[in-house]
Short mmCIF file of C-alpha atoms and ligand atoms in Angstrom, two decimals:
data_model
loop_
_atom_site.label_atom_id
_atom_site.label_comp_id
_atom_site.label_asym_id
_atom_site.label_seq_id
_atom_site.Cartn_x
_atom_site.Cartn_y
_atom_site.Cartn_z
CA UNK A 1 -0.06 -0.13 0.07
CA UNK A 2 1.73 3.01 -1.24
CA UNK A 3 0.81 5.45 1.54
CA UNK A 4 2.24 9.05 1.92
CA UNK A 5 2.63 8.44 5.41
CA UNK A 6 2.96 4.87 6.26
CA UNK A 7 3.05 5.03 9.96
CA UNK A 8 -0.65 5.44 9.31
CA UNK A 9 -0.55 1.62 8.79
CA UNK A 10 -0.79 -0.33 11.89
CA UNK A 11 -1.17 -3.32 12.69
CA UNK A 12 -1.10 -3.52 16.68
CA UNK A 13 -4.18 -2.90 18.66
CA UNK A 14 -4.05 1.03 20.30
CA UNK A 15 -4.40 0.37 24.24
CA UNK A 16 -3.33 3.18 26.88
CA UNK A 17 -1.68 4.84 24.34
CA UNK A 18 0.60 2.19 23.64
CA UNK A 19 0.85 -0.07 20.05
CA UNK A 20 -0.45 -3.11 21.36
CA UNK A 21 0.46 -6.74 20.33
CA UNK A 22 -1.61 -10.03 21.47
CA UNK A 23 -0.55 -11.58 24.86
CA UNK A 24 0.69 -14.28 22.93
CA UNK A 25 2.00 -12.84 19.96
CA UNK A 26 -1.23 -14.25 17.84
CA UNK A 27 -2.45 -11.89 14.84
CA UNK A 28 -5.24 -12.46 11.93
CA UNK A 29 -4.94 -11.26 8.55
CA UNK A 30 -6.20 -8.84 6.71
CA UNK A 31 -7.54 -9.42 3.34
CA UNK A 32 -7.84 -6.81 0.12
CA UNK A 33 -11.11 -8.29 -0.99
CA UNK A 34 -10.73 -7.51 -4.49
CA UNK A 35 -7.12 -8.98 -5.13
CA UNK A 36 -7.69 -11.48 -2.08
CA UNK A 37 -3.74 -11.04 -1.56
CA UNK A 38 -2.54 -10.31 2.17
CA UNK A 39 -2.76 -6.47 3.27
CA UNK A 40 -1.37 -7.10 6.81
CA UNK A 41 -1.46 -9.11 9.81
CA UNK A 42 -3.01 -7.80 13.01
CA UNK A 43 -2.89 -8.50 16.80
CA UNK A 44 -5.45 -10.53 17.76
CA UNK A 45 -6.32 -9.59 21.29
CA UNK A 46 -8.83 -11.55 23.44
CA UNK A 47 -10.63 -11.05 26.79
CA UNK A 48 -7.22 -10.30 29.14
CA UNK A 49 -6.19 -7.71 26.67
CA UNK A 50 -9.79 -6.54 26.41
CA UNK A 51 -10.24 -5.87 30.47
CA UNK A 52 -6.49 -4.02 30.21
CA UNK A 53 -8.28 -1.60 27.60
CA UNK A 54 -11.67 -0.82 30.14
CA UNK A 55 -8.85 -0.57 32.88
CA UNK A 56 -7.22 2.29 31.02
CA UNK A 57 -10.37 3.75 29.45
CA UNK A 58 -11.62 3.80 33.09
CA UNK A 59 -8.19 5.24 34.63
CA UNK A 60 -8.50 8.24 31.83
CA UNK A 61 -12.22 9.08 32.55
CA UNK A 62 -11.40 11.34 35.52
CA UNK A 63 -9.22 13.49 33.97
CA UNK A 64 -10.79 13.97 30.39
CA UNK A 65 -14.18 14.33 31.92
CA UNK A 66 -13.39 16.97 34.12
CA UNK A 67 -11.37 19.19 31.36
CA UNK A 68 -13.58 21.67 29.80
CA UNK A 69 -15.85 21.49 26.86
CA UNK A 70 -13.62 23.49 25.37
CA UNK A 71 -10.16 21.72 25.59
CA UNK A 72 -11.98 18.58 24.67
CA UNK A 73 -13.09 20.70 21.08
CA UNK A 74 -9.26 21.88 20.71
CA UNK A 75 -8.59 18.16 20.89
CA UNK A 76 -11.42 17.11 18.55
CA UNK A 77 -10.89 19.55 16.15
CA UNK A 78 -7.10 19.16 15.98
CA UNK A 79 -8.20 14.98 14.80
CA UNK A 80 -10.43 16.61 12.63
CA UNK A 81 -7.82 19.02 10.52
CA UNK A 82 -5.99 15.64 10.49
CA UNK A 83 -8.20 13.31 9.29
CA UNK A 84 -8.36 15.90 6.18
CA UNK A 85 -4.69 16.49 6.25
CA UNK A 86 -4.29 12.60 5.49
CA UNK A 87 -7.58 12.12 3.85
CA UNK A 88 -5.84 9.99 0.75
CA UNK A 89 -4.04 7.70 2.79
CA UNK A 90 -6.94 7.11 4.83
CA UNK A 91 -9.14 6.46 1.43
CA UNK A 92 -6.66 3.98 0.37
CA UNK A 93 -6.74 1.91 3.74
CA UNK A 94 -10.18 1.95 3.26
CA UNK A 95 -10.39 0.39 -0.04
CA UNK A 96 -7.85 -1.93 0.18
CA UNK A 97 -9.34 -3.62 3.02
CA UNK A 98 -13.15 -2.94 2.66
CA UNK A 99 -13.08 -2.52 -1.04
CA UNK A 100 -14.93 0.85 -1.86
CA UNK A 101 -14.13 2.55 -4.35
CA UNK A 102 -11.62 5.19 -4.00
CA UNK A 103 -14.02 7.89 -4.51
CA UNK A 104 -15.85 6.62 -2.49
CA UNK A 105 -13.64 6.65 0.35
CA UNK A 106 -12.28 9.66 -0.11
CA UNK A 107 -16.13 10.54 0.57
CA UNK A 108 -16.27 8.56 3.45
CA UNK A 109 -13.25 9.92 5.58
CA UNK A 110 -14.70 13.60 4.92
CA UNK A 111 -18.25 12.38 5.92
CA UNK A 112 -16.36 10.51 8.84
CA UNK A 113 -14.53 13.88 10.06
CA UNK A 114 -17.52 15.82 9.95
CA UNK A 115 -18.87 14.12 13.03
CA UNK A 116 -15.54 14.88 14.74
CA UNK A 117 -16.08 18.96 13.49
CA UNK A 118 -20.11 18.52 14.49
CA UNK A 119 -19.46 17.55 17.97
CA UNK A 120 -16.48 19.46 18.52
CA UNK A 121 -19.01 22.24 18.45
CA UNK A 122 -21.78 20.70 20.09
CA UNK A 123 -20.08 19.48 23.10
CA UNK A 124 -19.75 22.63 24.02
CA UNK A 125 -23.56 23.30 24.47
CA UNK A 126 -24.30 20.50 26.94
CA UNK A 127 -26.38 23.02 28.91
CA UNK A 128 -28.33 22.16 32.10
CA UNK A 129 -31.51 24.02 33.25
CA UNK A 130 -32.26 26.49 36.53
CA UNK A 131 -36.07 25.16 37.02
CA UNK A 132 -38.56 27.42 38.95
CA UNK A 133 -38.76 26.15 42.33
CA UNK A 134 -41.92 24.05 44.10
CA UNK A 135 -40.92 25.85 47.23
CA UNK A 136 -39.79 29.36 48.32
CA UNK A 137 -36.69 27.43 50.28
CA UNK A 138 -35.34 25.92 47.62
CA UNK A 139 -33.94 25.79 44.33
CA UNK A 140 -33.60 23.37 41.37
CA UNK A 141 -31.07 22.72 38.55
CA UNK A 142 -30.21 20.19 36.23
CA UNK A 143 -26.23 19.50 34.79
CA UNK A 144 -25.39 17.26 32.03
CA UNK A 145 -22.54 14.92 33.01
CA UNK A 146 -21.04 12.33 30.64
CA UNK A 147 -22.27 8.62 30.86
CA UNK A 148 -18.97 7.16 31.63
CA UNK A 149 -16.30 4.64 30.00
CA UNK A 150 -17.68 3.78 26.71
CA UNK A 151 -17.67 0.32 24.81
CA UNK A 152 -18.29 0.88 20.93
CA UNK A 153 -18.54 -2.00 18.35
CA UNK A 154 -18.92 -0.92 14.88
CA UNK A 155 -18.98 -2.92 10.97
CA UNK A 156 -17.02 -2.86 8.37
CA UNK A 157 -18.74 -1.49 5.88
CA UNK A 158 -17.71 2.06 6.31
CA UNK A 159 -14.84 1.69 9.04
CA UNK A 160 -14.03 5.23 9.63
CA UNK A 161 -17.67 7.30 9.75
CA UNK A 162 -19.27 4.02 11.73
CA UNK A 163 -16.19 5.14 14.11
CA UNK A 164 -16.14 8.75 13.98
CA UNK A 165 -20.27 9.22 14.52
CA UNK A 166 -19.85 7.12 18.25
CA UNK A 167 -15.97 7.97 18.77
CA UNK A 168 -16.79 12.07 18.28
CA UNK A 169 -19.61 12.39 20.54
CA UNK A 170 -18.69 10.63 23.52
CA UNK A 171 -15.36 12.11 23.52
CA UNK A 172 -16.84 15.70 23.09
CA UNK A 173 -19.07 14.29 26.18
CA UNK A 174 -16.11 13.96 28.16
CA UNK A 175 -16.58 9.90 27.96
CA UNK A 176 -13.74 7.72 27.61
CA UNK A 177 -13.99 4.81 24.76
CA UNK A 178 -12.56 1.22 24.18
CA UNK A 179 -13.40 0.88 20.46
CA UNK A 180 -13.96 -3.14 18.77
CA UNK A 181 -13.99 -2.38 15.02
CA UNK A 182 -14.85 -5.43 12.62
CA UNK A 183 -12.37 -8.03 11.96
CA UNK A 184 -12.93 -7.45 8.21
CA UNK A 185 -11.36 -3.46 8.38
CA UNK A 186 -9.60 -2.74 11.32
CA UNK A 187 -6.67 -0.75 9.79
CA UNK A 188 -9.08 2.31 9.39
CA UNK A 189 -9.90 2.24 13.26
CA UNK A 190 -5.84 1.85 13.55
CA UNK A 191 -5.41 4.72 11.52
CA UNK A 192 -8.00 6.95 13.04
CA UNK A 193 -6.53 6.16 16.79
CA UNK A 194 -2.83 7.04 15.31
CA UNK A 195 -4.58 10.15 13.89
CA UNK A 196 -6.19 10.88 17.36
CA UNK A 197 -2.75 10.46 19.58
CA UNK A 198 -0.98 13.47 16.73
CA UNK A 199 -4.11 15.21 18.00
CA UNK A 200 -2.85 15.53 21.46
CA UNK A 201 -5.43 12.84 22.72
CA UNK A 202 -4.36 11.39 25.99
CA UNK A 203 -3.31 7.93 26.40
CA UNK A 204 -6.52 5.80 27.30
CA UNK A 205 -8.84 8.32 26.31
CA UNK A 206 -9.76 6.04 23.15
CA UNK A 207 -8.60 2.52 22.88
CA UNK A 208 -9.19 0.47 19.46
CA UNK A 209 -9.00 -3.45 20.28
CA UNK A 210 -8.10 -5.55 17.38
CA UNK A 211 -9.50 -9.52 17.37
CA UNK A 212 -10.40 -12.08 15.01
CA UNK A 213 -13.27 -13.25 18.04
CA UNK A 214 -15.58 -10.61 18.42
CA UNK A 215 -18.00 -12.81 21.14
CA UNK A 216 -15.00 -13.23 23.26
CA UNK A 217 -14.28 -9.61 23.30
CA UNK A 218 -17.97 -9.12 23.46
CA UNK A 219 -18.58 -10.58 26.54
CA UNK A 220 -16.49 -8.13 28.58
CA UNK A 221 -17.87 -4.94 26.86
CA UNK A 222 -21.00 -6.33 27.70
CA UNK A 223 -20.67 -7.41 31.12
CA UNK A 224 -17.42 -5.44 32.84
CA UNK A 225 -19.39 -3.05 35.08
CA UNK A 226 -17.02 -0.21 34.50
CA UNK A 227 -18.33 0.15 30.77
CA UNK A 228 -21.44 2.38 31.40
CA UNK A 229 -22.47 2.78 27.43
CA UNK A 230 -22.52 0.17 24.63
CA UNK A 231 -23.48 1.46 21.36
CA UNK A 232 -23.55 -0.76 19.02
CA UNK A 233 -23.66 0.01 14.59
CA UNK A 234 -23.83 -3.47 13.15
CA UNK A 235 -26.87 -6.28 12.19
CA UNK A 236 -30.01 -6.64 14.15
CA UNK A 237 -29.13 -10.23 15.29
CA UNK A 238 -26.05 -9.28 16.91
CA UNK A 239 -27.56 -6.29 18.42
CA UNK A 240 -30.23 -8.37 20.08
CA UNK A 241 -27.49 -10.52 21.50
CA UNK A 242 -25.38 -7.48 22.25
CA UNK A 243 -28.39 -5.66 24.40
CA UNK A 244 -29.38 -9.25 26.39
CA UNK A 245 -25.62 -9.24 27.44
CA UNK A 246 -25.43 -5.85 28.59
CA UNK A 247 -28.60 -6.52 30.71
CA UNK A 248 -26.74 -8.01 33.50
CA UNK A 249 -24.91 -4.08 34.43
CA UNK A 250 -27.86 -2.13 33.11
CA UNK A 251 -25.75 -0.40 30.93
CA UNK A 252 -26.86 2.77 28.70
CA UNK A 253 -27.43 1.33 24.98
CA UNK A 254 -27.63 2.97 21.35
CA UNK A 255 -28.12 0.49 18.34
CA UNK A 256 -27.77 1.15 15.08
CA UNK A 257 -28.73 -1.87 12.89
CA UNK A 258 -30.45 -3.88 10.06
CA UNK A 259 -32.54 -2.18 7.45
CA UNK A 260 -35.17 -3.17 4.81
CA UNK A 261 -35.56 0.37 3.08
CA UNK A 262 -38.43 0.45 0.60
CA UNK A 263 -37.76 2.80 -2.17
CA UNK A 264 -41.21 4.04 -3.70
CA UNK A 265 -41.61 5.96 -7.06
CA UNK A 266 -45.31 7.68 -7.47
CA UNK A 267 -46.64 7.82 -11.00
CA UNK A 268 -46.02 11.97 -10.59
CA UNK A 269 -42.67 11.10 -9.72
CA UNK A 270 -39.49 13.21 -11.76
CA UNK A 271 -38.59 9.99 -13.71
CA UNK A 272 -35.26 11.37 -13.99
CA UNK A 273 -34.59 12.26 -10.61
CA UNK A 274 -36.01 9.46 -9.10
CA UNK A 275 -33.63 6.96 -11.29
CA UNK A 276 -30.89 8.75 -10.06
CA UNK A 277 -31.83 8.56 -6.53
CA UNK A 278 -32.45 4.96 -6.68
CA UNK A 279 -29.43 4.52 -8.39
CA UNK A 280 -27.24 6.29 -5.38
CA UNK A 281 -29.64 4.68 -2.57
CA UNK A 282 -29.05 0.91 -4.31
CA UNK A 283 -25.72 0.57 -5.47
CA UNK A 284 -23.32 2.96 -3.46
CA UNK A 285 -20.70 1.31 -1.81
CA UNK A 286 -21.78 -2.11 -3.91
CA UNK A 287 -25.43 -1.97 -2.05
CA UNK A 288 -23.54 -2.41 1.48
CA UNK A 289 -24.88 0.46 3.61
CA UNK A 290 -27.96 -0.21 5.76
CA UNK A 291 -29.80 2.46 4.28
CA UNK A 292 -29.48 0.73 0.54
CA UNK A 293 -32.95 0.86 -0.78
CA UNK A 294 -33.58 -3.02 -0.61
CA UNK A 295 -37.31 -3.10 -2.55
CA UNK A 296 -38.37 -0.77 -4.99
CA UNK A 297 -41.62 -0.20 -5.51
CA UNK A 298 -42.98 1.53 -8.53
CA UNK A 299 -46.29 2.51 -9.75
CA UNK A 300 -48.23 1.08 -12.97
CA UNK A 301 -48.52 4.61 -14.67
CA UNK A 302 -44.82 4.84 -14.61
CA UNK A 303 -43.67 1.83 -14.05
CA UNK A 304 -42.19 1.06 -17.55
CA UNK A 305 -40.33 4.60 -18.49
CA UNK A 306 -39.03 4.17 -14.86
CA UNK A 307 -37.90 0.69 -15.33
CA UNK A 308 -36.24 1.16 -18.74
CA UNK A 309 -34.14 4.16 -17.56
CA UNK A 310 -33.12 2.40 -14.45
CA UNK A 311 -32.01 -0.56 -16.52
CA UNK A 312 -30.10 1.32 -18.95
CA UNK A 313 -28.38 3.35 -15.72
CA UNK A 314 -27.44 -0.32 -13.83
CA UNK A 315 -26.08 -1.94 -17.24
CA UNK A 316 -23.66 1.56 -17.25
CA UNK A 317 -22.52 0.26 -13.78
CA UNK A 318 -18.64 -0.36 -13.86
CA UNK A 319 -17.71 -2.97 -11.42
CA UNK A 320 -13.62 -3.57 -10.71
CA UNK A 321 -11.09 -2.83 -8.54
CA UNK A 322 -11.65 0.12 -6.21
CA UNK A 323 -8.19 1.89 -7.09
CA UNK A 324 -9.05 2.22 -10.62
CA UNK A 325 -10.65 5.04 -11.90
CA UNK A 326 -14.16 4.78 -13.21
CA UNK A 327 -15.19 2.12 -10.94
CA UNK A 328 -18.50 2.01 -9.73
CA UNK A 329 -18.57 -0.96 -7.80
CA UNK A 330 -15.98 -3.46 -6.10
CA UNK A 331 -15.84 -6.71 -4.03
CA UNK A 332 -18.71 -7.59 -1.89
CA UNK A 333 -16.57 -7.70 1.69
CA UNK A 334 -16.27 -11.45 1.92
CA UNK A 335 -17.21 -14.75 0.24
CA UNK A 336 -20.06 -15.66 2.91
CA UNK A 337 -21.48 -11.75 1.59
CA UNK A 338 -21.20 -13.30 -2.07
CA UNK A 339 -22.85 -16.74 -1.65
CA UNK A 340 -25.50 -14.47 -0.03
CA UNK A 341 -26.51 -12.13 -2.27
CA UNK A 342 -25.81 -15.48 -4.52
CA UNK A 343 -28.52 -16.99 -2.57
CA UNK A 344 -30.77 -14.09 -2.44
CA UNK A 345 -31.04 -13.79 -6.40
CA UNK A 346 -32.18 -17.69 -6.81
CA UNK A 347 -34.29 -17.83 -4.38
CA UNK A 348 -35.86 -14.67 -6.16
CA UNK A 349 -35.95 -15.92 -9.50
CA UNK A 350 -37.59 -19.57 -7.90
CA UNK A 351 -40.16 -17.75 -6.63
CA UNK A 352 -40.67 -15.06 -10.20
CA UNK A 353 -38.79 -12.51 -10.49
CA UNK A 354 -36.89 -11.55 -13.97
CA UNK A 355 -33.31 -10.63 -14.19
CA UNK A 356 -33.54 -7.54 -16.54
CA UNK A 357 -29.75 -7.39 -16.54
CA UNK A 358 -27.25 -8.96 -14.12
CA UNK A 359 -28.29 -12.16 -11.72
CA UNK A 360 -24.66 -13.37 -11.76
CA UNK A 361 -20.71 -12.93 -10.71
CA UNK A 362 -19.05 -10.65 -12.58
CA UNK A 363 -15.79 -11.49 -14.05
CA UNK A 364 -13.85 -8.40 -12.89
CA UNK A 365 -13.16 -10.27 -9.78
CA UNK A 366 -13.42 -13.33 -7.05
CA UNK A 367 -16.09 -11.74 -4.82
CA UNK A 368 -17.40 -9.03 -7.64
CA UNK A 369 -22.06 -9.34 -8.27
CA UNK A 370 -22.93 -7.83 -11.28
CA UNK A 371 -24.92 -5.43 -10.93
CA UNK A 372 -28.01 -6.68 -10.96
CA UNK A 373 -31.54 -5.39 -11.82
CA UNK A 374 -34.56 -7.99 -10.98
CA UNK A 375 -38.68 -7.78 -12.26
CA UNK A 376 -41.50 -8.91 -10.77
CA UNK A 377 -40.08 -9.29 -7.25
CA UNK A 378 -42.86 -10.10 -4.97
CA UNK A 379 -43.22 -10.29 -1.10
CA UNK A 380 -42.70 -14.55 -0.52
CA UNK A 381 -38.80 -13.92 -1.67
CA UNK A 382 -36.28 -13.63 0.92
CA UNK A 383 -34.87 -10.22 -0.49
CA UNK A 384 -38.43 -8.78 0.49
CA UNK A 385 -37.71 -9.65 4.13
CA UNK A 386 -34.11 -9.63 4.34
CA UNK A 387 -31.66 -6.59 3.53
CA UNK A 388 -29.68 -7.87 0.25
CA UNK A 389 -26.52 -6.02 1.00
CA UNK A 390 -24.96 -6.78 -2.13
CA UNK A 391 -26.10 -4.43 -6.04
CA UNK A 392 -28.96 -5.91 -6.59
CA UNK A 393 -32.30 -4.21 -7.01
CA UNK A 394 -35.44 -5.69 -7.62
CA UNK A 395 -38.89 -3.77 -8.29
CA UNK A 396 -42.24 -4.60 -7.07
CA UNK A 397 -45.10 -2.91 -9.42
CA UNK A 398 -48.21 -1.13 -7.31
CA UNK A 399 -51.60 0.81 -8.16
CA UNK A 400 -52.47 2.73 -5.12
CA UNK A 401 -50.89 4.61 -2.00
CA UNK A 402 -52.71 2.39 0.31
CA UNK A 403 -51.25 -0.60 -0.87
CA UNK A 404 -47.70 0.38 -1.20
CA UNK A 405 -47.77 1.78 1.78
CA UNK A 406 -49.10 -0.98 3.66
CA UNK A 407 -46.78 -3.30 1.51
CA UNK A 408 -43.63 -0.79 2.57
CA UNK A 409 -44.41 -0.86 6.14
CA UNK A 410 -44.89 -4.76 6.14
CA UNK A 411 -41.13 -5.75 8.01
CA UNK A 412 -39.91 -6.02 10.80
CA UNK A 413 -37.23 -3.14 9.89
CA UNK A 414 -37.42 0.78 10.01
CA UNK A 415 -34.39 2.45 9.19
CA UNK A 416 -34.88 4.66 6.06
CA UNK A 417 -37.45 4.90 3.32
CA UNK A 418 -37.58 7.10 0.61
CA UNK A 419 -40.59 7.92 -1.80
CA UNK A 420 -40.58 10.05 -4.71
CA UNK A 421 -43.49 12.43 -5.96
CA UNK A 422 -45.14 15.40 -6.48
CA UNK A 423 -48.43 15.99 -4.89
CA UNK A 424 -47.92 17.57 -1.74
CA UNK A 425 -50.57 16.46 0.07
CA UNK A 426 -49.33 12.87 -0.59
CA UNK A 427 -46.18 13.50 0.43
CA UNK A 428 -47.41 14.37 3.62
CA UNK A 429 -49.53 11.57 3.98
CA UNK A 430 -47.28 8.95 2.78
CA UNK A 431 -44.29 10.51 5.43
CA UNK A 432 -46.14 10.25 8.43
CA UNK A 433 -47.72 6.85 7.71
CA UNK A 434 -44.21 5.15 6.80
CA UNK A 435 -42.64 3.44 9.88
CA UNK A 436 -39.26 4.40 9.42
CA UNK A 437 -36.49 6.74 11.57
CA UNK A 438 -35.59 8.26 8.47
CA UNK A 439 -36.87 9.12 5.31
CA UNK A 440 -36.28 10.58 2.00
CA UNK A 441 -38.43 12.82 -0.11
CA UNK A 442 -37.66 13.42 -3.60
CA UNK A 443 -33.50 11.88 -2.48
CA UNK A 444 -32.00 8.95 -2.76
CA UNK A 445 -28.83 10.08 -0.30
CA UNK A 446 -29.94 11.18 3.15
CA UNK A 447 -26.65 10.92 5.46
CA UNK A 448 -25.39 13.58 7.16
CA UNK A 449 -24.11 14.67 10.35
CA UNK A 450 -26.45 17.29 11.08
CA UNK A 451 -29.08 15.13 10.67
CA UNK A 452 -30.12 12.69 13.44
CA UNK A 453 -29.62 9.26 12.02
CA UNK A 454 -31.17 5.90 13.45
CA UNK A 455 -34.41 3.62 13.24
CA UNK A 456 -37.31 2.24 14.88
CA UNK A 457 -38.72 -1.12 15.46
CA UNK A 458 -36.03 -4.02 14.89
CA UNK A 459 -33.70 -1.26 13.24
CA UNK A 460 -32.54 -0.25 16.90
CA UNK A 461 -33.09 3.18 18.66
CA UNK A 462 -30.79 6.19 19.58
CA UNK A 463 -29.72 8.85 17.62
CA UNK A 464 -26.16 9.57 15.66
CA UNK A 465 -25.10 13.17 14.39
CA UNK A 466 -27.31 16.47 14.88
CA UNK A 467 -28.31 18.12 18.30
CA UNK A 468 -29.52 14.78 19.47
CA UNK A 469 -26.38 12.76 19.39
CA UNK A 470 -24.57 14.15 22.41
CA UNK A 471 -27.25 13.50 24.60
CA UNK A 472 -26.97 9.89 23.76
CA UNK A 473 -23.50 9.96 26.01
CA UNK A 474 -24.70 12.36 28.70
CA UNK A 475 -26.36 11.76 31.76
CA UNK A 476 -29.13 14.40 33.35
CA UNK A 477 -28.47 15.31 36.85
CA UNK A 478 -31.16 16.74 39.19
CA UNK A 479 -29.68 19.09 41.72
CA UNK A 480 -32.42 19.69 44.97
CA UNK A 481 -30.83 23.10 46.78
CA UNK A 482 -32.59 23.22 50.35
CA UNK A 483 -32.33 25.58 53.33
CA UNK A 484 -32.14 28.87 51.42
CA UNK A 485 -34.82 30.38 53.75
CA UNK A 486 -36.34 33.67 52.88
CA UNK A 487 -34.94 36.99 51.34
CA UNK A 488 -33.07 39.06 54.32
N1 LIG B 1 -28.03 1.47 11.10
C1 LIG B 1 -26.51 1.50 10.99
O1 LIG B 1 -26.64 2.86 10.97
C2 LIG B 1 -25.70 0.54 10.07
C3 LIG B 1 -24.29 1.36 10.06
C4 LIG B 1 -23.32 0.09 8.96
C5 LIG B 1 -24.25 -1.07 9.11
N2 LIG B 1 -25.39 -1.41 9.83
C6 LIG B 1 -26.04 -3.15 9.51
O2 LIG B 1 -24.28 -3.98 9.83
C7 LIG B 1 -24.59 -5.08 9.27
C8 LIG B 1 -23.53 -5.25 8.62
O3 LIG B 1 -22.70 -5.21 9.70
P1 LIG B 1 -21.56 -6.38 9.87
O4 LIG B 1 -22.06 -7.85 9.03
O5 LIG B 1 -20.77 -6.35 10.38
O6 LIG B 1 -22.66 -6.99 11.26
P2 LIG B 1 -22.35 -7.51 12.26
O7 LIG B 1 -23.66 -7.42 12.96
O8 LIG B 1 -21.77 -8.99 11.81
O9 LIG B 1 -21.00 -7.28 13.05
C9 LIG B 1 -21.27 -5.98 13.36
C10 LIG B 1 -20.25 -5.61 14.37
O10 LIG B 1 -20.27 -6.87 15.57
C11 LIG B 1 -19.39 -7.75 15.78
N3 LIG B 1 -19.94 -8.47 16.37
C12 LIG B 1 -20.35 -9.72 15.49
N4 LIG B 1 -20.53 -11.05 16.62
C13 LIG B 1 -20.70 -10.37 17.80
C14 LIG B 1 -20.70 -10.78 19.01
N5 LIG B 1 -21.79 -11.95 19.55
N6 LIG B 1 -20.25 -10.05 20.27
C15 LIG B 1 -20.11 -8.91 19.99
N7 LIG B 1 -19.30 -8.46 18.54
C16 LIG B 1 -19.90 -8.89 17.24
C17 LIG B 1 -18.18 -7.56 14.80
O11 LIG B 1 -17.22 -8.21 15.17
C18 LIG B 1 -19.01 -6.20 14.20
O12 LIG B 1 -17.36 -5.52 14.46
C19 LIG B 1 -25.81 -4.83 8.36
O13 LIG B 1 -27.23 -5.91 8.86
C20 LIG B 1 -26.13 -3.66 8.19
O14 LIG B 1 -27.47 -2.91 8.26
C21 LIG B 1 -26.06 -0.70 10.39
O1 LIG B 2 -24.65 1.37 6.39
C1 LIG B 2 -25.19 2.54 6.46
C2 LIG B 2 -24.52 4.05 7.30
O2 LIG B 2 -24.84 4.23 8.45
C3 LIG B 2 -23.38 4.41 5.94
S1 LIG B 2 -24.00 6.31 6.11
O3 LIG B 2 -24.05 6.75 6.78
O4 LIG B 2 -25.74 5.73 5.40
O5 LIG B 2 -23.40 6.80 4.90
#
């Protein structure tokens, strides 16, 4: 990997300000999903090392939490600047370990950095209240205090942004953090830790535990009483397990889980805009995002024109190495992901889907899947019930507003939904009727640090980004000040 700053490529965990190998020296491989080549071996930490990382965060908490919000903000601001200074290197690390095209990787670095900038500012406005008292001899106040030591467990699909979206508000609030990144993509997490240290973050405030044994590490992070909050981004199945494991020590939780996004196109939609929105929502990161359009519902009156235009756009997507300019779709993250996509497409075809294009592996690379458009999709298909997490767009046809809203809501998930239409009354009706945490109206791209990101139902709870994101890392303390007596 040809980095301008090779020291960004670390291969040991980061604990208490030290680059730390596993106690027994074991490592696990990090593989380039496009070439299949070994990038590097990374320290494979277990329970004992994880407990020491928790100890480090616990020890660092008093000093970090007592700093002024302004001091913490200045460190975060330097970290933000360093991410931009090293954007190209960070993007190359990301594309090499995760596979997304470099242009998307650069975009993710900027997106991830935006959470650091945002919460560097938000952290300075953790205001309390002075409350009109219920007694003349008593004064009532509230103050905001950091929740304590935070564990963050993050996925492979956005290996920078999913970490900064948690770590930035946590640090801004005065918390300290232990991060366990996904085993497929630990290198971005280690590069972020390197730059955080360069920014002046004290030892123990941010710790990164790399491991190929998430269950073993998770057991420590969910059971250690010194961890007061767990923030998790990943599949709903894993989120449920972690929630159960956290009950024993009653941890605060944020759960950013799986999705099954409907993308609805009404007859009066702007056709060109709807096609562009479907493309960005479906095929960003090769379809490996939690807010990807997972079911595309098209009203009968616009169906033929929309499908024809969408097919042309899908057929124009370029599949290949993320490091090659012009690539739109990189490899899937691993073989299991490829086999899951293949299984879901085969199931859909068995249940009546017609392949308009794609529907097969791509010759561009071992883990590449051809951008796919499936017609005549129906609710019996597995891809209608579970997130595909691949470059496959199933199209469902509908006739009425009531029918499509019912179909869109017929899922345990509730993360993101999208619809295109121009009738203002219908926009209000549908936006309010969709059971999702986030709704894109005439847009397929909704993710931004200024807005609250999160879901309902089995897509989780808590919000990341926005003015709400800091609250997940704060507690509200009520002060009841008596004995004041009457004015002299
Ligand atoms: N809602 C969101 O903001 C959001 C964002 C990105 C991804 N996701 C979801 O994440 C999923 C894809 O990511 P993934 O495949 O990495 O999910 P995953 O649940 O398999 O893994 C996520 C993280 O959890 C860890 N993990 C897995 N099992 C664990 C266990 N038993 N104990 C402790 N840690 C464990 C993994 O090592 C990884 O770090 C999709 O469902 C996607 O929708 C959601
Ligand atoms: O996978 C979903 C992440 O939240 C990525 S993004 O925030 O939608 O870019």
